[in-house]
Coordinates of C-alpha atoms in Angstrom, one line a residue:
Chain A
M1 CA 9.9 -11.3 -20.3
H2 CA 11.1 -7.8 -20.3
D3 CA 9.5 -6.6 -23.3
E4 CA 6.2 -5.1 -21.9
T5 CA 5.4 -2.8 -25.0
T6 CA 3.0 -5.2 -26.7
N7 CA -0.3 -4.7 -25.1
I8 CA -0.3 -0.9 -25.4
D9 CA -3.6 0.9 -26.1
Q10 CA -3.4 2.8 -29.4
T11 CA -4.9 5.9 -28.4
L12 CA -2.4 6.0 -25.4
L13 CA 0.3 5.3 -27.9
F14 CA -0.7 8.1 -30.2
E15 CA -1.1 10.5 -27.2
A16 CA 2.8 9.6 -26.5
V17 CA 3.7 10.3 -30.1
L18 CA 2.4 13.8 -30.0
Y19 CA 3.9 14.3 -26.7
A20 CA 7.4 13.2 -27.7
S21 CA 7.2 15.3 -30.8
G22 CA 5.9 18.2 -28.8
E23 CA 2.6 18.4 -30.4
L24 CA 0.4 18.6 -27.4
D25 CA -0.5 22.0 -25.9
D26 CA 0.8 22.8 -22.4
S27 CA -2.4 21.5 -20.7
E28 CA -2.3 18.3 -22.6
A29 CA 1.3 17.7 -22.1
Q30 CA 0.7 18.4 -18.3
E31 CA -2.3 15.8 -18.4
F32 CA 0.1 13.1 -19.8
E33 CA 3.0 13.9 -17.5
G34 CA 0.4 13.4 -14.7
K35 CA -0.3 9.8 -16.4
L36 CA 3.5 9.1 -16.6
A37 CA 3.7 9.8 -12.7
G38 CA 2.0 6.6 -11.9
D39 CA 0.9 4.8 -15.0
Q40 CA 3.5 2.2 -16.1
V41 CA 1.6 1.5 -19.5
A42 CA 1.9 5.3 -20.2
R43 CA 5.7 5.2 -19.5
E44 CA 6.1 2.2 -21.7
A45 CA 3.9 3.8 -24.3
L46 CA 6.2 7.0 -24.3
A47 CA 9.4 4.7 -24.7
Q48 CA 7.8 2.9 -27.5
A49 CA 6.8 6.3 -29.1
V50 CA 10.3 7.6 -28.9
Q51 CA 11.5 4.6 -30.4
L52 CA 9.0 5.0 -33.3
S53 CA 10.2 8.5 -33.9
L54 CA 13.9 7.4 -33.8
S55 CA 12.8 4.9 -36.5
V56 CA 11.6 7.4 -38.6
T57 CA 14.7 9.4 -38.5
G58 CA 16.9 6.4 -39.1
E59 CA 18.2 6.1 -35.6
A60 CA 16.2 3.2 -34.2
G61 CA 19.7 1.6 -32.9
C62 CA 20.4 4.9 -31.4
R63 CA 21.8 4.5 -27.7
P64 CA 23.6 6.5 -25.1
S65 CA 27.3 6.7 -25.3
S66 CA 29.2 4.4 -23.0
S67 CA 30.5 7.1 -20.6
W68 CA 27.5 7.2 -18.6
R69 CA 27.9 3.4 -18.1
E70 CA 31.5 3.8 -16.8
Q71 CA 30.5 6.5 -14.3
A72 CA 27.7 4.9 -12.9
R73 CA 29.5 1.4 -12.6
K74 CA 32.1 3.5 -10.6
R75 CA 29.6 4.9 -8.3
L76 CA 27.5 2.0 -7.9
L77 CA 30.3 -0.4 -7.1
S78 CA 32.1 1.9 -4.7
S79 CA 29.0 2.4 -2.7
C80 CA 28.2 -1.3 -2.7
R81 CA 31.7 -2.1 -1.4
R82 CA 31.3 0.8 1.3
R83 CA 28.0 -1.1 2.3
Q84 CA 29.9 -4.4 2.5
R85 CA 32.6 -3.1 4.7
F86 CA 30.0 -1.4 6.8
F87 CA 28.1 -4.6 7.5
A88 CA 31.2 -6.7 8.1
K89 CA 32.4 -4.3 10.9
K90 CA 28.8 -4.3 12.4
S91 CA 28.6 -8.2 12.6
Y92 CA 32.3 -8.1 14.2
R93 CA 31.3 -5.6 17.1
G94 CA 28.0 -7.1 17.6
H95 CA 24.6 -5.1 18.3
P96 CA 24.7 -2.8 21.4
V97 CA 21.3 -4.3 22.6
L98 CA 23.1 -7.6 22.6
W99 CA 25.9 -6.3 24.8
C100 CA 23.4 -4.6 27.1
A101 CA 21.5 -7.9 27.5
V102 CA 24.8 -9.8 28.2
G103 CA 25.7 -7.0 30.7
A104 CA 22.4 -7.1 32.6
A105 CA 22.5 -11.0 32.8
A106 CA 25.9 -10.8 34.2
A107 CA 25.0 -8.2 36.8
A108 CA 21.7 -10.2 37.7
L109 CA 24.2 -13.4 38.4
L110 CA 26.7 -11.5 40.4
F111 CA 23.7 -10.1 42.7
A112 CA 22.3 -13.6 43.0
F113 CA 25.7 -15.1 44.0
I114 CA 27.2 -12.3 46.2
R115 CA 24.2 -11.4 48.4
P116 CA 25.2 -11.9 52.0
D117 CA 21.7 -12.8 53.1
A118 CA 20.9 -14.9 50.3
P119 CA 18.7 -17.9 51.2
S120 CA 20.8 -21.3 51.5
P121 CA 20.1 -23.6 48.6
P122 CA 16.9 -25.8 48.9
A123 CA 17.5 -29.0 50.9
T124 CA 17.1 -32.1 48.6
N125 CA 14.2 -34.3 49.5
T126 CA 16.4 -37.0 50.9
S127 CA 18.2 -34.7 53.3
R128 CA 14.7 -33.3 54.6
E129 CA 13.4 -36.7 55.2
K130 CA 16.4 -37.7 57.3
T131 CA 15.8 -34.5 59.4
T132 CA 12.2 -35.4 59.9
T133 CA 13.0 -38.8 60.9
V134 CA 15.7 -38.0 63.4
A135 CA 14.2 -35.0 65.1
K136 CA 10.6 -35.8 64.8
E137 CA 9.8 -32.2 65.6
P138 CA 7.9 -30.0 63.6
A139 CA 10.3 -28.2 61.3
P140 CA 10.5 -24.3 61.4
Q141 CA 8.6 -22.7 58.7
T142 CA 11.2 -22.1 56.0
S143 CA 11.0 -19.8 52.8
E144 CA 10.5 -23.1 50.9
S145 CA 7.5 -24.1 52.8
L146 CA 5.7 -20.8 52.6
D147 CA 3.5 -19.7 49.9
P148 CA 5.5 -19.2 46.7
S149 CA 4.5 -15.5 46.5
L150 CA 5.7 -14.8 49.7
V151 CA 9.1 -16.6 49.0
I152 CA 9.5 -14.5 46.1
F153 CA 8.7 -11.3 48.4
S154 CA 10.7 -12.3 51.3
P155 CA 14.1 -10.7 50.4
T156 CA 12.2 -7.5 49.9
T157 CA 10.5 -7.6 53.3
E158 CA 14.0 -8.4 54.9
A159 CA 15.6 -5.5 53.3
A160 CA 12.6 -3.4 54.6
D161 CA 13.2 -4.3 58.1
Y162 CA 16.9 -3.7 58.1
W163 CA 15.9 -0.3 56.6
A164 CA 13.2 0.4 59.2
E165 CA 15.8 -0.6 62.0
L166 CA 18.5 1.6 60.6
H167 CA 16.2 4.6 60.7
A168 CA 14.6 3.9 64.0
T169 CA 16.1 6.6 66.5
D170 CA 14.3 5.6 69.7
H171 CA 16.9 3.4 70.9
L172 CA 19.7 5.8 70.3
E173 CA 17.9 8.5 72.3
K174 CA 17.2 6.1 75.1
A175 CA 21.0 5.4 75.3
H176 CA 22.2 9.0 74.9
G177 CA 19.9 9.9 77.8
E178 CA 21.2 7.1 80.0
Q179 CA 25.0 8.0 79.4
T180 CA 24.1 11.7 80.4
K181 CA 22.5 10.6 83.3
R182 CA 25.5 8.6 84.3
K183 CA 27.9 11.4 84.0
Q184 CA 25.9 13.7 86.0
R185 CA 25.9 11.1 88.7
L186 CA 29.8 10.8 88.6
E187 CA 30.4 14.5 88.6
E188 CA 28.2 14.7 91.7
M189 CA 30.1 12.1 93.5
E190 CA 33.5 13.7 92.5
K191 CA 32.1 16.9 94.2
A192 CA 31.1 15.2 97.4
K193 CA 34.6 13.7 97.5
I194 CA 36.2 17.1 97.1
E195 CA 33.9 18.7 99.6
E196 CA 35.1 15.9 102.2
R197 CA 38.7 16.3 101.6
G198 CA 38.8 20.1 101.9
P199 CA 40.7 22.7 99.9
R200 CA 44.0 21.6 98.1
P201 CA 47.4 23.2 99.2
M202 CA 48.6 25.7 96.7
S203 CA 52.0 24.2 96.6
I204 CA 50.9 21.3 94.9
L205 CA 49.7 23.3 92.0
M206 CA 52.4 26.2 92.3
P207 CA 56.0 25.5 92.5
Chain B
M1 CA 20.5 -20.9 -21.3
T2 CA 17.7 -19.3 -19.3
E3 CA 17.9 -15.6 -18.5
A4 CA 18.6 -14.5 -15.0
S5 CA 15.8 -12.9 -13.2
D6 CA 16.1 -9.1 -12.0
A7 CA 15.9 -10.7 -8.2
E8 CA 18.9 -12.8 -9.2
L9 CA 20.8 -10.1 -10.9
L10 CA 20.3 -7.6 -7.8
A11 CA 21.5 -10.4 -5.4
R12 CA 24.5 -10.9 -7.3
F13 CA 25.0 -7.1 -7.5
H14 CA 24.7 -6.7 -3.9
D15 CA 27.6 -9.2 -3.5
G16 CA 29.8 -7.0 -5.5
D17 CA 29.3 -8.8 -9.0
A18 CA 30.2 -6.2 -11.6
A19 CA 28.9 -8.5 -14.3
A20 CA 25.5 -8.5 -12.7
L21 CA 25.5 -4.8 -12.8
E22 CA 26.3 -4.9 -16.5
A23 CA 23.4 -7.1 -17.2
I24 CA 21.1 -4.8 -15.4
F25 CA 22.2 -1.8 -17.5
E26 CA 22.0 -3.8 -20.9
R27 CA 18.5 -4.9 -19.9
Y28 CA 17.2 -1.7 -19.0
E29 CA 19.5 1.2 -20.6
R30 CA 17.8 1.3 -23.9
V31 CA 14.1 1.7 -22.8
L32 CA 14.9 4.0 -20.0
Y33 CA 17.0 6.0 -22.5
Q34 CA 14.0 6.3 -25.0
F35 CA 11.6 7.2 -22.1
L36 CA 13.9 9.9 -21.0
L37 CA 14.3 11.2 -24.4
G38 CA 10.5 11.4 -24.8
I39 CA 10.5 13.9 -21.9
L40 CA 13.5 15.6 -21.9
R41 CA 14.0 15.8 -25.8
D42 CA 17.9 16.2 -25.6
H43 CA 20.3 13.3 -25.7
H44 CA 22.9 14.7 -23.4
A45 CA 20.3 15.5 -20.7
A46 CA 18.8 12.0 -21.3
E47 CA 22.3 10.5 -20.8
D48 CA 22.8 12.5 -17.3
A49 CA 19.4 11.5 -16.2
L50 CA 19.7 7.7 -17.2
Q51 CA 23.0 7.7 -15.0
E52 CA 21.3 9.4 -12.0
T53 CA 18.6 7.0 -12.6
F54 CA 20.5 4.0 -12.5
V55 CA 22.6 5.1 -9.5
R56 CA 19.9 6.2 -7.3
G57 CA 17.6 3.5 -8.4
L58 CA 20.1 0.8 -7.3
E59 CA 21.4 2.5 -4.3
K60 CA 17.8 3.0 -2.8
L61 CA 16.3 -0.4 -3.1
E62 CA 15.0 -0.9 0.3
G63 CA 11.6 -2.1 0.4
V64 CA 11.4 -2.5 -3.3
D65 CA 10.2 -5.8 -4.6
P66 CA 13.3 -7.0 -6.7
D67 CA 10.6 -8.6 -9.4
H68 CA 9.4 -5.0 -9.9
L69 CA 12.7 -3.5 -10.9
R70 CA 11.5 -2.3 -14.2
G71 CA 8.5 -0.3 -12.8
W72 CA 10.8 1.1 -9.9
L73 CA 13.7 2.2 -12.5
F74 CA 10.8 3.9 -14.5
T75 CA 9.5 5.6 -11.6
V76 CA 13.1 6.9 -10.5
A77 CA 13.7 8.1 -14.4
Y78 CA 10.5 10.1 -14.2
H79 CA 11.4 11.9 -11.2
Q80 CA 14.7 12.4 -12.5
A81 CA 13.6 13.6 -15.9
M82 CA 11.0 16.2 -14.1
L83 CA 13.6 17.6 -11.9
M84 CA 15.8 18.1 -14.9
K85 CA 12.9 19.6 -17.0
R86 CA 12.3 22.2 -14.2
R87 CA 16.1 22.8 -14.0
Q88 CA 16.1 23.4 -17.7
K89 CA 13.1 25.7 -17.8
N90 CA 14.8 27.8 -14.8
Q91 CA 18.1 27.9 -16.6
T92 CA 17.1 28.7 -20.2
A93 CA 14.2 31.0 -21.1
A94 CA 14.6 29.6 -24.7
S95 CA 13.9 26.1 -24.1
P96 CA 14.5 23.5 -26.9
L97 CA 10.8 22.7 -26.6
S98 CA 9.8 26.1 -27.9
A99 CA 11.7 25.3 -31.3
G100 CA 9.7 25.3 -34.5
P101 CA 7.7 22.5 -35.7
G102 CA 10.2 21.5 -38.3
D103 CA 12.8 20.9 -35.9
Q104 CA 11.1 18.4 -33.7
A105 CA 12.8 15.5 -35.6
S106 CA 16.1 16.8 -35.2
L107 CA 15.5 17.4 -31.5
L108 CA 15.3 13.7 -31.0
A109 CA 18.5 13.3 -33.0
D110 CA 21.9 13.8 -31.6
A111 CA 23.1 17.1 -32.5
N112 CA 27.0 16.2 -32.9
P113 CA 27.1 12.5 -33.9
G114 CA 30.6 11.4 -34.3
P115 CA 31.8 10.8 -38.1
A116 CA 31.4 6.9 -38.0
L117 CA 27.9 7.4 -36.3
A118 CA 27.0 10.3 -38.8
A119 CA 27.9 8.1 -42.0
E120 CA 26.1 5.1 -40.5
Q121 CA 23.0 7.1 -40.1
K122 CA 23.3 8.4 -43.6
E123 CA 23.3 4.9 -45.0
E124 CA 20.4 3.8 -42.8
A125 CA 18.3 6.8 -44.0
I126 CA 19.2 5.8 -47.7
R127 CA 18.0 2.3 -47.1
L128 CA 14.9 3.6 -45.2
R129 CA 14.0 5.8 -48.0
S130 CA 14.0 2.7 -50.5
L131 CA 11.9 0.7 -47.9
L132 CA 9.4 3.7 -47.8
D133 CA 8.6 3.3 -51.5
Q134 CA 7.2 0.0 -51.0
L135 CA 4.7 1.0 -48.4
P136 CA 1.1 1.7 -49.3
D137 CA 0.3 5.4 -50.4
P138 CA -1.6 6.5 -47.4
Q139 CA 1.1 5.3 -45.0
R140 CA 4.0 6.6 -47.1
E141 CA 2.1 10.0 -47.3
V142 CA 2.0 10.4 -43.5
I143 CA 5.7 9.1 -42.9
C144 CA 7.2 11.3 -45.7
R145 CA 5.3 14.5 -44.6
R146 CA 6.5 13.8 -41.1
I147 CA 10.3 12.9 -41.9
Y148 CA 11.1 14.9 -45.0
E149 CA 8.8 17.9 -44.5
G150 CA 8.9 18.0 -40.6
K151 CA 5.4 18.5 -40.5
R152 CA 3.4 18.3 -37.2
F153 CA 0.8 15.3 -37.2
R154 CA -2.1 17.9 -36.8
E155 CA -0.7 19.7 -40.1
I156 CA -0.6 16.2 -41.9
A157 CA -4.2 15.3 -40.8
A158 CA -5.3 18.7 -42.2
D159 CA -3.4 18.5 -45.4
L160 CA -4.7 14.8 -45.9
D161 CA -8.3 15.9 -44.6
C162 CA -8.5 13.1 -42.2
P163 CA -8.9 12.7 -38.4
L164 CA -5.5 13.1 -36.2
N165 CA -5.9 9.5 -35.1
T166 CA -6.1 8.4 -38.5
A167 CA -2.8 10.1 -39.5
L168 CA -1.3 8.6 -36.4
A169 CA -2.5 5.1 -37.1
R170 CA -1.2 5.4 -40.6
M171 CA 2.0 6.4 -39.2
H172 CA 2.0 3.5 -36.9
E173 CA 1.1 0.9 -39.1
G174 CA 3.5 2.2 -41.9
M175 CA 6.4 1.9 -39.1
K176 CA 5.4 -1.5 -38.1
R177 CA 5.7 -2.6 -41.9
L178 CA 9.0 -0.8 -42.2
K179 CA 10.4 -2.7 -39.3
S180 CA 9.3 -6.0 -40.5
M181 CA 10.9 -5.1 -44.0
W182 CA 14.1 -3.8 -42.2
K183 CA 14.2 -7.0 -40.5
Q184 CA 13.9 -9.2 -43.3
N185 CA 16.5 -7.1 -45.4
H186 CA 18.8 -7.4 -42.4
A187 CA 18.2 -11.1 -41.5

């Protein structure tokens, strides 16, 4: 299963043998290294060529010392534990996007319930039937009887009306003008009264 | 018992299973080491590159198909080896690659094997010599000239007055025979 060294082209194997033993000139060696960059068969061929060379020198069983394993194990397992701890914390805290969504939903609910001019909940069919039978009058057009698209936009138009009223200054100017006229009239009346009474004695004003 | 697939071993390793990591090491250690040795021609450098290959290869597995772990590790090993080779070239003007032709076989061998390993290697060499005598002449000629005289394949081909590929083919065939004889002797 893991031994993929069986079907290696002999020419490639020989090339690998020459490369491993340093018998290729620079350009040939570079060309072979180019093959090693992307060709798995060439890589397998080189591994096999080295095994062949080691067999020749009686080192077929040659393995690296165990020290590398110890260090690699330590590094890999510690990074593995770090990753596990990181993901554990993440799952406990939850994803920030999730919390944003929860916050937005809560805000939307709050807005829907607290809004002072929120339309009253739609009447049930039975209550509506009762009103129609008692009053026998054409019911005023409510938001439910309007076109659905208008219903959706009704809060927006109401808000716009309030806004327009707040910003309209005509009625304020009119009221201000009336108040000033009234003041002038009162002042004139007071002057006329004083003229009728004549000048006030000084003793009253001065001790 | 069936052997666990690479995907299974990787999944277990991600769960922190050290035994799965050992199994991955065991599966790919030798072949990757040989590959790295082929490029770097130095045991210590190959060992360092092997460690980096496993660490980097197994840490950065995002987007890698677990069933193609072998190819992925070879890719990482190649890049690691090339990186080390460039560093070697920059650090030392006198690279081991520039050694004489007679030193090629010894470049692949460990320069300082431990006493136990040295004794074992010596014993193996003696056994190998006795097996060599059982090979057909053309194959034995090539192998002996290569091992004991340290000649290049081109030189051997010139000596035997045959094409280079013929010398290589004789070497290859001879090695296959030697291997099977070795297995029979050690069975």
